JSON list of C-alpha atoms in Angstrom, two decimals:
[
{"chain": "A", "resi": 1, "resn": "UNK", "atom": "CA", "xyz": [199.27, 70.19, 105.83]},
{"chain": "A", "resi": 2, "resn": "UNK", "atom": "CA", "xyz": [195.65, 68.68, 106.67]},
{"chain": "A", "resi": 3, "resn": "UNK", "atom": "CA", "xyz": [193.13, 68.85, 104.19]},
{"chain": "A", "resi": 4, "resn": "UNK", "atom": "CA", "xyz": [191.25, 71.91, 105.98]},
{"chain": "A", "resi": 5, "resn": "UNK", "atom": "CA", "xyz": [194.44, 73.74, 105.87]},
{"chain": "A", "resi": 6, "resn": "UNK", "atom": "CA", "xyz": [194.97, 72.81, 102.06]},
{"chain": "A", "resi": 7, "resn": "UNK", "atom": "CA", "xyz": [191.34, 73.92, 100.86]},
{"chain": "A", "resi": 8, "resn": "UNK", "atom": "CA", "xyz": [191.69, 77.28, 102.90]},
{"chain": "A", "resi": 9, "resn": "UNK", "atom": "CA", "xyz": [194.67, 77.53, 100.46]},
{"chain": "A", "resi": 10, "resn": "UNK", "atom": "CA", "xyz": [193.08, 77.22, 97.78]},
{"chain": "A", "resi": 11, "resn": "UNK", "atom": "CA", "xyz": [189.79, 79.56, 98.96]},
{"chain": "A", "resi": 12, "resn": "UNK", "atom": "CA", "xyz": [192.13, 82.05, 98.89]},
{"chain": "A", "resi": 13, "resn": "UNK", "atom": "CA", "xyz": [193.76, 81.94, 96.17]},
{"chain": "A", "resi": 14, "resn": "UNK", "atom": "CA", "xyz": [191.06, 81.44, 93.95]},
{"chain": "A", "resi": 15, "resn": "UNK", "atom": "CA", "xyz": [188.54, 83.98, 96.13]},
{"chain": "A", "resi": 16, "resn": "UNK", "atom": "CA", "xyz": [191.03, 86.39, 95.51]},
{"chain": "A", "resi": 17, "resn": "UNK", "atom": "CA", "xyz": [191.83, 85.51, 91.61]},
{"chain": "A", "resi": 18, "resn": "UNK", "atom": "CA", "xyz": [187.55, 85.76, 91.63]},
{"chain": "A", "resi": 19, "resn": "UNK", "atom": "CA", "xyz": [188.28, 89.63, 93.32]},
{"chain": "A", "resi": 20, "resn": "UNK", "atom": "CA", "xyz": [190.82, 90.46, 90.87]},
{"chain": "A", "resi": 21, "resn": "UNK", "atom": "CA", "xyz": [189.90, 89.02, 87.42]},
{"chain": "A", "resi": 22, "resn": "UNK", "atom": "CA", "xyz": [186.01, 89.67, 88.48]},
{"chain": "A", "resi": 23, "resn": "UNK", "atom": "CA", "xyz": [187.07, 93.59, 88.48]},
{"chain": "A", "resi": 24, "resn": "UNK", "atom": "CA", "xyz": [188.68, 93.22, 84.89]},
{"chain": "A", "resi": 25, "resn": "UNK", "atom": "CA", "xyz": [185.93, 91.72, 83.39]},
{"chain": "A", "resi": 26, "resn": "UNK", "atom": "CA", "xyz": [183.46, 94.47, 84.19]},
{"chain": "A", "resi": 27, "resn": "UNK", "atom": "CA", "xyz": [185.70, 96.86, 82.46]},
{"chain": "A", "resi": 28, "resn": "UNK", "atom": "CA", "xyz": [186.70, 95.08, 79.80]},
{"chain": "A", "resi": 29, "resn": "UNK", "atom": "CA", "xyz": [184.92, 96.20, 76.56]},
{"chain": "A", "resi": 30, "resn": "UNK", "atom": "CA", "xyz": [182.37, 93.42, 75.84]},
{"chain": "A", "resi": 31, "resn": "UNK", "atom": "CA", "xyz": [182.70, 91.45, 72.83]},
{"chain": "A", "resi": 32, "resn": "UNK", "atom": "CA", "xyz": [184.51, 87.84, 72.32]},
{"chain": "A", "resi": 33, "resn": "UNK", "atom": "CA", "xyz": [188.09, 87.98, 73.28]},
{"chain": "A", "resi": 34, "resn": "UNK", "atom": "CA", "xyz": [188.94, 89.49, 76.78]},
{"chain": "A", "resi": 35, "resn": "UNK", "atom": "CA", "xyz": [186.14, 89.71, 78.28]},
{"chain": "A", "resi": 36, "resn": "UNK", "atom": "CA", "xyz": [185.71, 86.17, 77.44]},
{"chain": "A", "resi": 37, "resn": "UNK", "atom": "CA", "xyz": [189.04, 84.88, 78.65]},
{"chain": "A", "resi": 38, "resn": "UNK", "atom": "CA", "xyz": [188.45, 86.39, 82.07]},
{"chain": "A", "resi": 39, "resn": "UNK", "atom": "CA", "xyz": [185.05, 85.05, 82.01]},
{"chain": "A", "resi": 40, "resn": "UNK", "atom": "CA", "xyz": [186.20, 81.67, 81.49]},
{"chain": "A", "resi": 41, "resn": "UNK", "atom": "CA", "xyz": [188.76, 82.49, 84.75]},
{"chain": "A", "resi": 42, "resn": "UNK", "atom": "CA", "xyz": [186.65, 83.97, 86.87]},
{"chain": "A", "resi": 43, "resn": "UNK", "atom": "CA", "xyz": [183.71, 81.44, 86.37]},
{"chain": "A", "resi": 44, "resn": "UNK", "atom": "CA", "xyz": [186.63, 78.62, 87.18]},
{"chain": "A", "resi": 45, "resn": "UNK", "atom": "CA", "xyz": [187.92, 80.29, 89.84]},
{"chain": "A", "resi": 46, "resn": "UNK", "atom": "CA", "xyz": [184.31, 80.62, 91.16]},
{"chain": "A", "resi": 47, "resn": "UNK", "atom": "CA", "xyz": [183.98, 76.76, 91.36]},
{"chain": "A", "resi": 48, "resn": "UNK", "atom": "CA", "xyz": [187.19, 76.38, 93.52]},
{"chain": "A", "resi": 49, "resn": "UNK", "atom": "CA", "xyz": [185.83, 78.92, 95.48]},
{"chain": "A", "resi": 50, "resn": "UNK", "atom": "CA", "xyz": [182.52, 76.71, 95.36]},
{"chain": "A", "resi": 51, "resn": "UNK", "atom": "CA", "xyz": [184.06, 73.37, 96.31]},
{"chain": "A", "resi": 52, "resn": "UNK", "atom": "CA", "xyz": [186.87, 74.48, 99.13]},
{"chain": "A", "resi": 53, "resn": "UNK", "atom": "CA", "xyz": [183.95, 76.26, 100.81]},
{"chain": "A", "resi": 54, "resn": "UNK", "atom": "CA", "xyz": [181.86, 73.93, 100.69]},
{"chain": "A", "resi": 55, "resn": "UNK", "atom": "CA", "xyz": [184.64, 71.28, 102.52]},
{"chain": "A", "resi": 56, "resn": "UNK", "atom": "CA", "xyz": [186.00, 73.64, 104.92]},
{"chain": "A", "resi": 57, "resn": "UNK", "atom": "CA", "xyz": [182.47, 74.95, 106.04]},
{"chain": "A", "resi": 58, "resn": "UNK", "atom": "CA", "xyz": [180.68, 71.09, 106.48]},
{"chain": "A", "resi": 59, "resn": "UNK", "atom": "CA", "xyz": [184.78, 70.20, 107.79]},
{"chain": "A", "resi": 60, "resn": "UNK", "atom": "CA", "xyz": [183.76, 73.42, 110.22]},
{"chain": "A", "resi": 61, "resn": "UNK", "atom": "CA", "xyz": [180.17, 73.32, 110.73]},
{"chain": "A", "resi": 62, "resn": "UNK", "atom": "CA", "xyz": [179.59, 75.13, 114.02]},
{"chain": "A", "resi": 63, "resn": "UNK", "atom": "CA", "xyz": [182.00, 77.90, 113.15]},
{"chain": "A", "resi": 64, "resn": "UNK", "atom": "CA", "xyz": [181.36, 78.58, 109.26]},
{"chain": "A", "resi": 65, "resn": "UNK", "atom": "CA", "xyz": [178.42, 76.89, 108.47]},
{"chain": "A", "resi": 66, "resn": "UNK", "atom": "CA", "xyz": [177.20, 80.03, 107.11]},
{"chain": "A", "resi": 67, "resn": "UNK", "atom": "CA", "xyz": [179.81, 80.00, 104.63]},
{"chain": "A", "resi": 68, "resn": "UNK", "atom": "CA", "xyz": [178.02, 76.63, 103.35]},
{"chain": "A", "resi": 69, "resn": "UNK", "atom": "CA", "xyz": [175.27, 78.35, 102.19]},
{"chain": "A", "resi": 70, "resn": "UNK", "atom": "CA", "xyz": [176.74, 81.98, 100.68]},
{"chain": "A", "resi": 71, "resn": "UNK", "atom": "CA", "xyz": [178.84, 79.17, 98.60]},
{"chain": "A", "resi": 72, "resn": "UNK", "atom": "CA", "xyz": [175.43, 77.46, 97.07]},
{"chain": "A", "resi": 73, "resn": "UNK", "atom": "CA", "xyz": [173.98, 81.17, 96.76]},
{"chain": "A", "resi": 74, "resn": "UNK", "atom": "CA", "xyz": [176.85, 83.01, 95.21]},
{"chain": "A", "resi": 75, "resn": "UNK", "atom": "CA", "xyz": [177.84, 80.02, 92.92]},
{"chain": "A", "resi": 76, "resn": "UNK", "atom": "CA", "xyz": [173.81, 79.69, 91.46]},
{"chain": "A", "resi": 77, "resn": "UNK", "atom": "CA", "xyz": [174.41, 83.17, 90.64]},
{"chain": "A", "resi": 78, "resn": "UNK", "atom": "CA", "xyz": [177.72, 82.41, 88.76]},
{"chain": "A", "resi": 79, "resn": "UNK", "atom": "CA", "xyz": [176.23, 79.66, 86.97]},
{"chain": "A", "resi": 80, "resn": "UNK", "atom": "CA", "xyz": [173.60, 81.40, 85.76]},
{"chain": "A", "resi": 81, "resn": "UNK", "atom": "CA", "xyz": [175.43, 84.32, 84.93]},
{"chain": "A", "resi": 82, "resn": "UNK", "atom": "CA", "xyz": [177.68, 82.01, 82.84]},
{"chain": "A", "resi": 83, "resn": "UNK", "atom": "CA", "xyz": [175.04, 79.77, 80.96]},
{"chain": "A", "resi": 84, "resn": "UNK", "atom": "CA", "xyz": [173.32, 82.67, 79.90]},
{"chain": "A", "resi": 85, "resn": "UNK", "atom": "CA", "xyz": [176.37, 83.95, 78.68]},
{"chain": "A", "resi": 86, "resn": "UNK", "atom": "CA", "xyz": [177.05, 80.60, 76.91]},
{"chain": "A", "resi": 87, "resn": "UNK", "atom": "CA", "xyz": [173.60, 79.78, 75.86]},
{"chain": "A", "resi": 88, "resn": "UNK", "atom": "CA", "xyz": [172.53, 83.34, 74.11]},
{"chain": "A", "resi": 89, "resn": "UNK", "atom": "CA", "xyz": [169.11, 82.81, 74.21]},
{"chain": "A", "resi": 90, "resn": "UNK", "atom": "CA", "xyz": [166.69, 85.67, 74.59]},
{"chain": "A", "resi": 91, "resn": "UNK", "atom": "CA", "xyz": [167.68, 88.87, 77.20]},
{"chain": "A", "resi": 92, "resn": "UNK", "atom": "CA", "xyz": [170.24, 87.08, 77.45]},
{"chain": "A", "resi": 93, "resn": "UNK", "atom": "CA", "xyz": [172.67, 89.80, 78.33]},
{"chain": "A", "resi": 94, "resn": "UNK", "atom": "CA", "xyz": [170.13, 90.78, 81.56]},
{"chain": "A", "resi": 95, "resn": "UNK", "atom": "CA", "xyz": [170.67, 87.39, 82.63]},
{"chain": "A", "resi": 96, "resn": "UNK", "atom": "CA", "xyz": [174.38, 87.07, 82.14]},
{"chain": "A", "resi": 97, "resn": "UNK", "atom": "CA", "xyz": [174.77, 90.79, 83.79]},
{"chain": "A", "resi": 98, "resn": "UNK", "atom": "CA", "xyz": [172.35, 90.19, 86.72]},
{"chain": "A", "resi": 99, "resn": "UNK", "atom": "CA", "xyz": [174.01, 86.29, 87.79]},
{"chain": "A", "resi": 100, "resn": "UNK", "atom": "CA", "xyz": [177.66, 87.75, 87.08]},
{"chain": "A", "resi": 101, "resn": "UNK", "atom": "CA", "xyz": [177.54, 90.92, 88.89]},
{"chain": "A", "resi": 102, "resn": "UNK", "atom": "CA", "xyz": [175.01, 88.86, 91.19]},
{"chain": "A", "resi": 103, "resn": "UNK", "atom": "CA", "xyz": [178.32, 86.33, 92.34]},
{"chain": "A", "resi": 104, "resn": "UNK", "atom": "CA", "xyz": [180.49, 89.08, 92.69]},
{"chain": "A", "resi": 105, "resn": "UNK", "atom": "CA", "xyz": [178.21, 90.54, 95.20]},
{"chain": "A", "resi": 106, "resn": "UNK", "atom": "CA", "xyz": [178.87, 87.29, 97.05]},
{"chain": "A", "resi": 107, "resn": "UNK", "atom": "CA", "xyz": [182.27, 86.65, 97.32]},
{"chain": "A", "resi": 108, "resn": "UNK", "atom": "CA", "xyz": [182.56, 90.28, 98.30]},
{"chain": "A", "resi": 109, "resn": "UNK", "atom": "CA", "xyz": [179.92, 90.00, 100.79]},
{"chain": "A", "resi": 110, "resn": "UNK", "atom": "CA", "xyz": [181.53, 86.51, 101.99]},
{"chain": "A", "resi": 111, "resn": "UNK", "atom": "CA", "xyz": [185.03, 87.99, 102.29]},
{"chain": "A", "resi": 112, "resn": "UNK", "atom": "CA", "xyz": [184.04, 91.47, 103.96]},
{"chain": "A", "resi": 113, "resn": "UNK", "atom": "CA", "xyz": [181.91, 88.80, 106.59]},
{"chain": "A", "resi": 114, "resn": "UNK", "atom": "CA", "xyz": [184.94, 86.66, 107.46]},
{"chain": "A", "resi": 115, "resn": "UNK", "atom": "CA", "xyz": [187.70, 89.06, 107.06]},
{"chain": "A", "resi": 116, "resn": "UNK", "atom": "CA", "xyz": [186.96, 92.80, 107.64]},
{"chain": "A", "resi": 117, "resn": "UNK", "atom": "CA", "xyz": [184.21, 92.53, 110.41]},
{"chain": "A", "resi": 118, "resn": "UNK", "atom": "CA", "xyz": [187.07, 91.53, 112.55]},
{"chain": "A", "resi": 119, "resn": "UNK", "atom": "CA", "xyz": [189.67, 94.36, 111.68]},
{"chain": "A", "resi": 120, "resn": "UNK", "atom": "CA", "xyz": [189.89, 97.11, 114.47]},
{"chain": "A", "resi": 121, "resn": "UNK", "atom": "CA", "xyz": [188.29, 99.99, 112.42]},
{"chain": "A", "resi": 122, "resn": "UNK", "atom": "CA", "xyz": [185.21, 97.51, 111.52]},
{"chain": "A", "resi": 123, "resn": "UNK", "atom": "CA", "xyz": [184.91, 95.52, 114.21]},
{"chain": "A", "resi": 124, "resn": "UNK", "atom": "CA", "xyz": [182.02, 98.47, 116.45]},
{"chain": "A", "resi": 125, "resn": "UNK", "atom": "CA", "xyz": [179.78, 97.88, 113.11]},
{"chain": "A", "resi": 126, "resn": "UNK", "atom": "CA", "xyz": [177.28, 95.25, 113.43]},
{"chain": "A", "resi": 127, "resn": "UNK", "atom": "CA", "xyz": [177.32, 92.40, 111.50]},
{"chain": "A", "resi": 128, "resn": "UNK", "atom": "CA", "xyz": [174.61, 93.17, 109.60]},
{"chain": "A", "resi": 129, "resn": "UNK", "atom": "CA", "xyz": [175.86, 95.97, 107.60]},
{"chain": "A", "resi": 130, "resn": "UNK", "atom": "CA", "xyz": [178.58, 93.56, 106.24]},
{"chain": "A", "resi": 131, "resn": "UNK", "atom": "CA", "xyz": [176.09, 91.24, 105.18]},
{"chain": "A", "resi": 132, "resn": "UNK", "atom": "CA", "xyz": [173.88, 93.86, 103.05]},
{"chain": "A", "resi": 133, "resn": "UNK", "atom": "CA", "xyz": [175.82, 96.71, 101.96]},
{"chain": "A", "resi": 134, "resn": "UNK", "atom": "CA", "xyz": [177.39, 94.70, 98.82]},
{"chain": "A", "resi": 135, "resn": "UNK", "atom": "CA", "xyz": [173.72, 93.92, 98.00]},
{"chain": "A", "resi": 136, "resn": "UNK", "atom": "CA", "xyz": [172.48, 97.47, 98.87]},
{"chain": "A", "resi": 137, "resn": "UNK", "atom": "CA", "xyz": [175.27, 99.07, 96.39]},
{"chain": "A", "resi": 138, "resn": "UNK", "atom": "CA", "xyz": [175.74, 96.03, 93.93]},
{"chain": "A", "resi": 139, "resn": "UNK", "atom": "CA", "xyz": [171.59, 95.83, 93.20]},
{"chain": "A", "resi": 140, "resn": "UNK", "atom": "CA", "xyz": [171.72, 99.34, 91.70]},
{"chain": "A", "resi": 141, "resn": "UNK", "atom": "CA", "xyz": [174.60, 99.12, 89.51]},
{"chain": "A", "resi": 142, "resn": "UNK", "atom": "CA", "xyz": [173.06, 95.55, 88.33]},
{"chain": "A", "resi": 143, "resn": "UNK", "atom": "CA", "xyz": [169.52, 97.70, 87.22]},
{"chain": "A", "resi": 144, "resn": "UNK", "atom": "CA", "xyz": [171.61, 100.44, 85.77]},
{"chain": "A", "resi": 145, "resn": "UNK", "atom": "CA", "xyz": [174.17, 98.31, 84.02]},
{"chain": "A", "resi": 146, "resn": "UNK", "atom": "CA", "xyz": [171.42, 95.37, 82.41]},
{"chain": "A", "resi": 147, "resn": "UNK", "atom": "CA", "xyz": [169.27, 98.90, 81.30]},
{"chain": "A", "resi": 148, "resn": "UNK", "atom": "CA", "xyz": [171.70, 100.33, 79.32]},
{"chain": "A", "resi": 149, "resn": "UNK", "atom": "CA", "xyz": [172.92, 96.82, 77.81]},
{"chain": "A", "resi": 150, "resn": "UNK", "atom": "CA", "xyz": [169.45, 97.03, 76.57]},
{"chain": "A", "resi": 151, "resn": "UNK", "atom": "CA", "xyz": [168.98, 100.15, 75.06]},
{"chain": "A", "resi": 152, "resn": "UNK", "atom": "CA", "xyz": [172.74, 99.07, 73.36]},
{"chain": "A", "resi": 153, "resn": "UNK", "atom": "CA", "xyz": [171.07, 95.90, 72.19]},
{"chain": "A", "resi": 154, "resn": "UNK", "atom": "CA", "xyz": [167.60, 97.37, 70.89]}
]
């Protein structure tokens, strides 16, 4: 196995364990506990995701150097998502809402770009609708979502 073939590996299992445990966390009720455990997951899957992207975009440069810089985006998002989570400190919950939901946006944006542009039924759409539609629906439910946290927090 080279080492492109090994960090593709683990891109997708950890992108996917990101799809999956990402999901469960938004509907998990929100206090200490579960939420938190698939939190901690999700934000650790999200830096495998970070680092084998990273490798296998500069180890692929002409092909997926795009995927370099989606990684650095999405993960900033993650990051902050998760600090503000840890950290608590004022509209907090805005912050934590807005970078979580924020990085979800991008792996689903990064995985719709490499994977289901190419698929038969997608493949007549331009490229461009696969790079905005998760921002075009995930923006809204961000605004809605952070709102009503505050109203639940005032």
């Amino acid at each position: 196995m080279t080492v492109f073939s090994l960090f593709i590996v683990l891109h997708i299992v950890s992108g996917s364990i990101c799809l999956l445990v990402g999901l469960m966390a938004v509907f998990a009720k929100k206090h200490r506990g579960w939420h938190t455990y698939l939190g901690e997951i999700y934000h650790t899957s999200y830096v495998v995701v970070f680092i084998s992207a990273i490798v296998t975009s500069i180890i692929h440069w002409e092909a997926s150097s795009y995927l370099f810089y989606i990684a650095i985006f999405s993960y900033c998002f993650a990051l902050f998502g998760y600090m503000a989570g840890k950290r608590r400190r004022k509209n907090w919950i805005v912050r934590h809402i807005a970078g979580m939901i924020g990085s979800y946006i991008g792996i689903v944006t990064a995985v719709l770009v490499v994977n289901i542009s190419e698929q038969p039924l997608f493949s007549n759409l331009s490229p461009v609708f696969f790079w905005i539609t998760p921002t075009i629906i995930g923006t809204p439910i961000i605004i809605i979502v952070a709102n009503k946290m505050k109203q639940t927090m005032t």
